Amino acid sequence: ELPEVTCFFTRENKVYARMKGKDYVTKLRVKDVMDLVDDSFIKINQGCVANVKHIKKFAASFGGALRIFFLDGYSDYVSRRELSRVKRRFGL
């Protein structure tokens, strides 16, 4: 079920779905994931599509990078390319 997915991310040329703290390999590409999900997901970098309902907090670093922390403890960075879209979506 998509609402249970924390995020989809890439590692070692495979796309994983993270659910309840566990990673599951999918046969999808990130592009296919974007076509599959609804507005409750947002692309945060080239290899990660995040479920906005599972985001716990944001943390900014000195270099201007934005890191997203999820409810299950996983975290990832927002790329420079996606930064303005993420800021607009969350009013940052």
Short mmCIF file of C-alpha atoms in Angstrom, two decimals:
data_model
loop_
_atom_site.label_atom_id
_atom_site.label_comp_id
_atom_site.label_asym_id
_atom_site.label_seq_id
_atom_site.Cartn_x
_atom_site.Cartn_y
_atom_site.Cartn_z
CA GLU A 1 0.00 0.00 0.00
CA LEU A 2 1.42 3.38 -1.00
CA PRO A 3 0.38 5.26 2.18
CA GLU A 4 2.61 2.91 4.19
CA VAL A 5 5.70 3.64 2.06
CA THR A 6 8.09 6.10 3.71
CA CYS A 7 10.04 6.69 0.51
CA PHE A 8 11.41 5.13 -2.64
CA PHE A 9 15.19 5.43 -3.01
CA THR A 10 18.06 4.07 -5.08
CA ARG A 11 21.05 2.14 -3.85
CA GLU A 12 23.52 0.16 -5.98
CA ASN A 13 21.42 0.67 -9.14
CA LYS A 14 18.26 -0.76 -7.56
CA VAL A 15 15.13 1.04 -6.42
CA TYR A 16 13.89 0.25 -2.92
CA ALA A 17 10.62 0.98 -1.16
CA ARG A 18 11.09 1.72 2.54
CA MET A 19 8.18 0.58 4.69
CA LYS A 20 8.05 0.37 8.49
CA GLY A 21 11.83 0.60 8.78
CA LYS A 22 12.57 -2.13 6.23
CA ASP A 23 13.79 -1.82 2.64
CA TYR A 24 12.18 -3.82 -0.17
CA VAL A 25 13.57 -4.08 -3.71
CA THR A 26 11.14 -3.01 -6.44
CA LYS A 27 11.28 -3.56 -10.17
CA LEU A 28 10.39 0.07 -10.82
CA ARG A 29 12.59 2.95 -11.89
CA VAL A 30 12.36 6.31 -10.12
CA LYS A 31 10.63 7.74 -13.20
CA ASP A 32 8.02 4.95 -13.00
CA VAL A 33 7.55 5.64 -9.29
CA MET A 34 6.78 9.29 -10.05
CA ASP A 35 4.10 8.20 -12.54
CA LEU A 36 2.62 5.79 -9.98
CA VAL A 37 2.37 8.00 -6.87
CA ASP A 38 -0.01 10.85 -6.07
CA ASP A 39 0.48 14.31 -4.53
CA SER A 40 1.38 12.86 -1.15
CA PHE A 41 4.86 12.10 -2.56
CA ILE A 42 7.56 14.53 -3.62
CA LYS A 43 10.86 13.99 -5.38
CA ILE A 44 13.66 15.24 -3.11
CA ASN A 45 16.68 14.22 -5.17
CA GLN A 46 17.52 12.21 -8.27
CA GLY A 47 17.16 8.92 -6.45
CA CYS A 48 14.55 9.53 -3.74
CA VAL A 49 10.80 10.09 -3.77
CA ALA A 50 9.47 10.86 -0.29
CA ASN A 51 6.04 10.42 1.27
CA VAL A 52 5.27 13.81 2.82
CA LYS A 53 3.08 12.19 5.48
CA HIS A 54 6.11 10.33 6.86
CA ILE A 55 8.40 13.35 7.19
CA LYS A 56 9.30 14.17 10.77
CA LYS A 57 11.49 17.27 10.38
CA PHE A 58 13.86 19.27 8.22
CA ALA A 59 17.38 20.31 9.15
CA ALA A 60 19.44 22.93 7.32
CA SER A 61 23.22 22.70 7.26
CA PHE A 62 25.81 25.46 7.01
CA GLY A 63 26.34 24.80 3.30
CA GLY A 64 22.67 25.43 2.58
CA ALA A 65 21.78 21.77 2.16
CA LEU A 66 18.46 20.60 3.52
CA ARG A 67 18.15 17.19 5.14
CA ILE A 68 14.84 15.41 5.64
CA PHE A 69 14.29 13.10 8.59
CA PHE A 70 11.50 10.54 8.43
CA LEU A 71 9.42 9.12 11.27
CA ASP A 72 11.19 5.74 11.04
CA GLY A 73 14.67 7.26 11.46
CA TYR A 74 15.73 7.25 7.81
CA SER A 75 17.10 10.51 6.41
CA ASP A 76 18.17 11.87 3.04
CA TYR A 77 19.27 15.16 1.52
CA VAL A 78 17.30 17.43 -0.78
CA SER A 79 19.26 18.11 -3.95
CA ARG A 80 19.91 21.66 -5.14
CA ARG A 81 17.77 20.94 -8.19
CA GLU A 82 14.74 19.99 -6.07
CA LEU A 83 15.32 22.46 -3.22
CA SER A 84 13.05 25.24 -4.50
CA ARG A 85 10.20 22.80 -5.18
CA VAL A 86 10.49 21.30 -1.69
CA LYS A 87 10.62 24.73 -0.05
CA ARG A 88 7.52 25.86 -1.94
CA ARG A 89 5.63 22.69 -1.03
CA PHE A 90 6.32 23.07 2.68
CA GLY A 91 6.38 26.85 2.89
CA LEU A 92 10.01 27.02 3.97
#
